[in-house]
Short mmCIF file of C-alpha atoms in Angstrom, two decimals:
data_model
loop_
_atom_site.label_atom_id
_atom_site.label_comp_id
_atom_site.label_asym_id
_atom_site.label_seq_id
_atom_site.Cartn_x
_atom_site.Cartn_y
_atom_site.Cartn_z
CA UNK A 1 -88.92 -28.04 -124.81
CA UNK A 2 -86.15 -26.67 -127.01
CA UNK A 3 -83.56 -24.41 -125.35
CA UNK A 4 -81.88 -22.13 -127.88
CA UNK A 5 -79.47 -20.30 -125.56
CA UNK A 6 -76.92 -22.39 -123.66
CA UNK A 7 -75.16 -21.09 -120.56
CA UNK A 8 -71.88 -20.77 -122.45
CA UNK A 9 -73.62 -18.54 -125.04
CA UNK A 10 -74.97 -15.93 -122.63
CA UNK A 11 -71.97 -13.61 -123.02
CA UNK A 12 -72.52 -13.58 -126.79
CA UNK A 13 -76.24 -12.83 -126.43
CA UNK A 14 -76.04 -10.50 -123.40
CA UNK A 15 -78.52 -9.12 -122.25
CA UNK A 16 -80.51 -12.26 -123.21
CA UNK A 17 -79.97 -15.34 -121.06
CA UNK A 18 -82.67 -17.80 -122.18
CA UNK A 19 -84.95 -18.44 -125.15
CA UNK A 20 -87.07 -21.59 -124.84
CA UNK A 21 -89.80 -22.88 -127.12
CA UNK A 22 -92.31 -25.53 -126.06
CA UNK A 23 -94.78 -27.10 -128.48
CA UNK A 24 -96.87 -30.25 -127.98
CA UNK A 25 -99.73 -31.88 -129.86
CA UNK A 26 -102.38 -34.49 -129.08
CA UNK A 27 -102.43 -33.65 -125.37
CA UNK A 28 -105.38 -34.87 -123.35
CA UNK A 29 -104.57 -33.03 -120.11
CA UNK A 30 -102.70 -30.05 -118.74
CA UNK A 31 -98.90 -30.20 -118.43
CA UNK A 32 -96.36 -28.11 -116.57
CA UNK A 33 -93.72 -27.78 -113.88
CA UNK A 34 -94.39 -27.73 -110.16
CA UNK A 35 -93.16 -24.85 -108.00
CA UNK A 36 -89.53 -23.90 -108.61
CA UNK A 37 -87.40 -20.80 -108.18
CA UNK A 38 -85.56 -18.21 -110.25
CA UNK A 39 -83.49 -15.13 -109.44
CA UNK A 40 -81.44 -12.40 -111.08
CA UNK A 41 -83.42 -12.27 -114.33
CA UNK A 42 -86.48 -10.66 -115.87
CA UNK A 43 -88.69 -13.33 -117.44
CA UNK A 44 -91.26 -13.16 -120.22
CA UNK A 45 -93.78 -15.98 -120.79
CA UNK A 46 -95.66 -15.83 -124.10
CA UNK A 47 -98.22 -18.55 -124.91
CA UNK A 48 -99.22 -18.56 -128.58
CA UNK A 49 -101.55 -21.58 -128.48
CA UNK A 50 -103.53 -22.93 -125.54
CA UNK A 51 -103.72 -21.38 -122.09
CA UNK A 52 -101.25 -21.00 -119.22
CA UNK A 53 -102.12 -20.86 -115.54
CA UNK A 54 -99.47 -18.84 -113.68
CA UNK A 55 -99.03 -18.79 -109.89
CA UNK A 56 -96.06 -17.24 -108.07
CA UNK A 57 -94.83 -16.21 -104.63
CA UNK A 58 -95.51 -12.50 -105.24
CA UNK A 59 -99.22 -13.34 -104.91
CA UNK A 60 -99.93 -13.33 -108.63
CA UNK A 61 -102.44 -15.94 -109.82
CA UNK A 62 -103.69 -15.56 -113.37
CA UNK A 63 -104.72 -17.37 -116.53
CA UNK A 64 -102.98 -16.39 -119.75
CA UNK A 65 -104.60 -16.96 -123.11
CA UNK A 66 -102.84 -17.09 -126.47
CA UNK A 67 -101.15 -13.76 -127.14
CA UNK A 68 -101.01 -12.62 -123.51
CA UNK A 69 -97.67 -11.93 -121.79
CA UNK A 70 -96.58 -12.61 -118.21
CA UNK A 71 -93.63 -10.57 -116.98
CA UNK A 72 -91.93 -11.76 -113.80
CA UNK A 73 -88.97 -9.86 -112.39
CA UNK A 74 -87.21 -12.56 -110.37
CA UNK A 75 -84.83 -10.20 -108.56
CA UNK A 76 -83.65 -11.63 -105.24
CA UNK A 77 -85.78 -14.73 -105.71
CA UNK A 78 -89.24 -15.88 -106.73
CA UNK A 79 -91.03 -19.22 -106.80
CA UNK A 80 -93.60 -19.97 -109.48
CA UNK A 81 -95.66 -22.71 -111.12
CA UNK A 82 -96.95 -22.68 -114.69
CA UNK A 83 -99.54 -25.11 -116.03
CA UNK A 84 -100.23 -25.33 -119.77
CA UNK A 85 -103.75 -26.21 -120.82
CA UNK A 86 -104.19 -27.46 -124.41
CA UNK A 87 -106.75 -26.19 -126.90
CA UNK A 88 -107.75 -28.99 -129.29
CA UNK A 89 -104.82 -30.96 -127.90
CA UNK A 90 -102.20 -28.30 -128.70
CA UNK A 91 -100.08 -26.03 -126.50
CA UNK A 92 -97.24 -23.75 -127.55
CA UNK A 93 -95.36 -21.15 -125.55
CA UNK A 94 -92.12 -19.17 -125.47
CA UNK A 95 -89.96 -18.04 -122.55
CA UNK A 96 -87.37 -15.25 -122.64
CA UNK A 97 -84.97 -14.23 -119.87
CA UNK A 98 -83.01 -10.99 -119.77
CA UNK A 99 -80.26 -9.99 -117.37
CA UNK A 100 -80.98 -7.48 -114.63
CA UNK A 101 -78.65 -4.51 -114.04
CA UNK A 102 -76.47 -5.15 -110.99
CA UNK A 103 -76.87 -1.80 -109.27
CA UNK A 104 -80.65 -1.46 -109.04
CA UNK A 105 -82.55 -4.56 -110.09
CA UNK A 106 -80.58 -7.79 -109.70
CA UNK A 107 -81.41 -8.15 -106.00
CA UNK A 108 -84.65 -6.19 -105.83
CA UNK A 109 -87.90 -7.66 -104.53
CA UNK A 110 -89.64 -9.85 -107.08
CA UNK A 111 -92.70 -8.60 -108.96
CA UNK A 112 -95.09 -10.09 -111.50
CA UNK A 113 -97.69 -8.74 -113.92
CA UNK A 114 -99.90 -10.03 -116.74
CA UNK A 115 -100.52 -8.08 -119.94
CA UNK A 116 -103.50 -9.03 -122.08
CA UNK A 117 -103.05 -9.49 -125.82
CA UNK A 118 -105.45 -6.61 -126.50
CA UNK A 119 -103.15 -4.26 -124.57
CA UNK A 120 -100.14 -4.99 -126.78
CA UNK A 121 -100.02 -2.68 -129.81
CA UNK A 122 -100.01 -3.85 -133.43
CA UNK A 123 -98.20 -1.99 -136.19
CA UNK A 124 -99.92 -2.65 -139.53
CA UNK A 125 -97.87 -2.07 -142.69
CA UNK A 126 -98.31 -2.95 -146.35
CA UNK A 127 -96.91 -6.49 -146.11
CA UNK A 128 -96.17 -7.00 -142.42
CA UNK A 129 -97.86 -6.86 -139.02
CA UNK A 130 -95.67 -6.21 -135.98
CA UNK A 131 -96.78 -6.88 -132.42
CA UNK A 132 -94.70 -4.83 -129.99
CA UNK A 133 -94.14 -7.03 -126.95
CA UNK A 134 -91.46 -4.94 -125.21
CA UNK A 135 -90.01 -1.58 -126.21
CA UNK A 136 -90.79 0.84 -129.01
CA UNK A 137 -90.95 0.34 -132.78
CA UNK A 138 -91.68 3.21 -135.21
CA UNK A 139 -93.19 5.34 -132.43
CA UNK A 140 -95.46 2.46 -131.36
CA UNK A 141 -94.71 1.67 -127.73
CA UNK A 142 -95.57 -1.40 -125.66
CA UNK A 143 -97.00 -0.90 -122.16
CA UNK A 144 -94.36 -3.38 -120.93
CA UNK A 145 -91.22 -1.73 -119.59
CA UNK A 146 -87.85 -3.38 -119.07
CA UNK A 147 -85.12 -2.65 -116.48
CA UNK A 148 -82.57 -2.53 -119.32
CA UNK A 149 -83.08 -1.34 -122.92
CA UNK A 150 -84.51 -4.16 -125.06
CA UNK A 151 -86.91 -4.53 -127.96
CA UNK A 152 -88.98 -7.68 -128.51
CA UNK A 153 -91.26 -7.97 -131.54
CA UNK A 154 -93.55 -10.65 -132.99
CA UNK A 155 -93.55 -10.02 -136.75
CA UNK A 156 -95.70 -11.64 -139.46
CA UNK A 157 -94.49 -10.97 -143.01
CA UNK A 158 -96.55 -11.76 -146.12
CA UNK A 159 -95.25 -14.03 -148.92
CA UNK A 160 -92.48 -12.31 -150.91
CA UNK A 161 -92.65 -9.45 -148.44
CA UNK A 162 -90.00 -7.62 -146.47
CA UNK A 163 -89.65 -5.79 -143.15
CA UNK A 164 -87.03 -3.23 -142.19
CA UNK A 165 -86.03 -1.39 -139.03
CA UNK A 166 -83.22 0.87 -137.89
CA UNK A 167 -82.49 -0.03 -134.23
CA UNK A 168 -81.43 2.50 -131.64
CA UNK A 169 -77.63 2.77 -131.50
CA UNK A 170 -77.40 1.04 -128.11
CA UNK A 171 -79.35 -2.08 -129.17
CA UNK A 172 -76.39 -4.01 -130.56
CA UNK A 173 -77.01 -7.65 -129.54
CA UNK A 174 -79.78 -10.16 -130.04
CA UNK A 175 -81.40 -12.74 -132.26
CA UNK A 176 -84.24 -13.57 -134.60
CA UNK A 177 -86.26 -16.78 -134.25
CA UNK A 178 -88.32 -18.10 -137.15
CA UNK A 179 -91.59 -19.37 -135.74
CA UNK A 180 -92.97 -20.38 -139.13
CA UNK A 181 -92.06 -20.05 -142.79
CA UNK A 182 -88.71 -18.91 -144.17
CA UNK A 183 -86.74 -15.75 -143.43
CA UNK A 184 -83.73 -14.26 -145.20
CA UNK A 185 -81.38 -11.84 -143.42
CA UNK A 186 -78.29 -10.53 -145.21
CA UNK A 187 -78.57 -13.41 -147.64
CA UNK A 188 -78.74 -16.03 -144.87
CA UNK A 189 -81.72 -18.41 -145.05
CA UNK A 190 -83.21 -19.11 -141.61
CA UNK A 191 -85.72 -21.94 -141.57
CA UNK A 192 -88.71 -22.71 -139.38
CA UNK A 193 -87.72 -23.25 -135.71
CA UNK A 194 -84.21 -21.88 -136.24
CA UNK A 195 -82.51 -18.98 -134.46
CA UNK A 196 -80.18 -16.50 -136.12
CA UNK A 197 -77.80 -14.55 -133.87
CA UNK A 198 -76.90 -10.99 -134.85
CA UNK A 199 -73.30 -9.86 -134.99
CA UNK A 200 -72.71 -6.89 -132.62
CA UNK A 201 -74.06 -3.95 -134.60
CA UNK A 202 -76.68 -1.22 -134.68
CA UNK A 203 -77.04 -1.39 -138.46
CA UNK A 204 -80.46 -1.58 -140.08
CA UNK A 205 -82.23 -4.95 -139.98
CA UNK A 206 -84.03 -6.26 -143.06
CA UNK A 207 -86.01 -9.51 -143.17
CA UNK A 208 -87.24 -10.91 -146.48
CA UNK A 209 -89.44 -13.91 -147.24
CA UNK A 210 -90.21 -16.27 -150.11
CA UNK A 211 -93.52 -17.76 -151.17
CA UNK A 212 -94.18 -19.13 -147.67
CA UNK A 213 -94.03 -15.81 -145.83
CA UNK A 214 -92.85 -16.01 -142.23
CA UNK A 215 -93.53 -15.22 -138.60
CA UNK A 216 -90.50 -14.29 -136.53
CA UNK A 217 -89.67 -13.18 -133.01
CA UNK A 218 -87.02 -10.44 -132.97
CA UNK A 219 -85.16 -9.63 -129.73
CA UNK A 220 -82.40 -7.03 -129.52
CA UNK A 221 -80.95 -5.23 -126.54
CA UNK A 222 -78.13 -3.31 -124.92
CA UNK A 223 -75.43 -5.58 -123.46
CA UNK A 224 -74.84 -5.08 -119.74
CA UNK A 225 -71.27 -4.50 -118.55
CA UNK A 226 -71.23 -6.82 -115.56
CA UNK A 227 -70.07 -10.25 -114.50
CA UNK A 228 -72.29 -13.15 -115.55
CA UNK A 229 -72.58 -16.19 -113.28
CA UNK A 230 -75.22 -18.49 -114.71
CA UNK A 231 -77.00 -21.57 -113.40
CA UNK A 232 -80.01 -23.42 -114.82
CA UNK A 233 -82.36 -21.30 -112.67
CA UNK A 234 -80.63 -17.93 -112.27
CA UNK A 235 -78.09 -15.44 -113.55
CA UNK A 236 -76.16 -13.18 -111.17
CA UNK A 237 -73.17 -10.86 -111.17
CA UNK A 238 -71.53 -12.38 -108.08
CA UNK A 239 -71.43 -15.61 -106.11
CA UNK A 240 -72.59 -13.71 -103.04
CA UNK A 241 -75.75 -12.50 -104.78
CA UNK A 242 -76.37 -15.98 -106.12
CA UNK A 243 -76.06 -17.52 -102.64
CA UNK A 244 -78.34 -14.91 -101.05
CA UNK A 245 -80.97 -15.49 -103.71
CA UNK A 246 -80.74 -19.28 -103.35
CA UNK A 247 -81.31 -18.95 -99.60
CA UNK A 248 -84.34 -16.74 -100.21
CA UNK A 249 -85.76 -19.23 -102.70
CA UNK A 250 -85.30 -22.05 -100.16
CA UNK A 251 -87.35 -20.05 -97.65
CA UNK A 252 -90.06 -19.37 -100.23
CA UNK A 253 -90.28 -23.04 -101.15
CA UNK A 254 -91.01 -23.90 -97.52
CA UNK A 255 -94.08 -21.69 -97.37
CA UNK A 256 -95.49 -21.79 -100.89
CA UNK A 257 -98.72 -23.73 -101.32
CA UNK A 258 -98.44 -26.71 -103.65
#
C-alpha cells in the first residue's frame, strides 16, 4: 500500500484527506483488513484489477469487480471490512477520502452504496476516454453525488495525445495521479505512480502525453473552511466530534460479526 497524502498535507489538499494505491502480484489467496472503523470522511473504493468483497455496519454486503465504485459516508462512525480477491494473481485498488462539511454531514448517520462500472458514464473524445467517477465533466454527469463539490475522473489519453478541461471556479484544489505512462502538465513531467499537486487555481487544466500515452486519475474540489483534526482513521472539525465518533465506533466493533 502506498499512501500519497500524509496527515500534515491535508490542509494543502483540502477537501481531499487520503489517496492510497494498493497493487500486488503473484497472490494465491485473498488479502485484506479485518473490521475497523472510520468517521468524519466520505470514502471511495475503486478496484481496477481483481475483486473486492465489502462488508460494513450499515448492512451493506457486496462484491465489487474491476471498475466498480463503493461509496461509504463514514459520518459519525462506521465499521467495515474489505477483502481483495486476485484475478490471475493480481489485485489493484485505489482509496480516496474527502472531508465532510461540518454543519450537515460530518456527524450524520453512516451510509454505503455500490455503483457498477456500467453505471459510470464514459466520455469518448478523439484521443482520450474519460470515466466520470464523481461530478460532472462536459455535461456528462456521474450518478455518484458528493456532500461537497468535487470532481473525480479516470482519464486514458492516447500516445502523443492531449486532454483539456476548464474546471468550475470553486474547484481550486486537488491532484493528478499517473496510473500508467507519462503525463505532462504545465511542462512538468509526472511519471508512472507519481502524484502531482495543483497550485490553488481554477485555471484550465491540460494534460499531454508522449509515445507511451497515459492513464491518470484527476481529483479536484472546493476546499472546506473548517478546522481539520486528523487521525489515521478519521478527520473531524473538533475534538468533541472525534471523541463521539470514536465511542460510536467502539460500540459498533462490539456487535459487528467477524
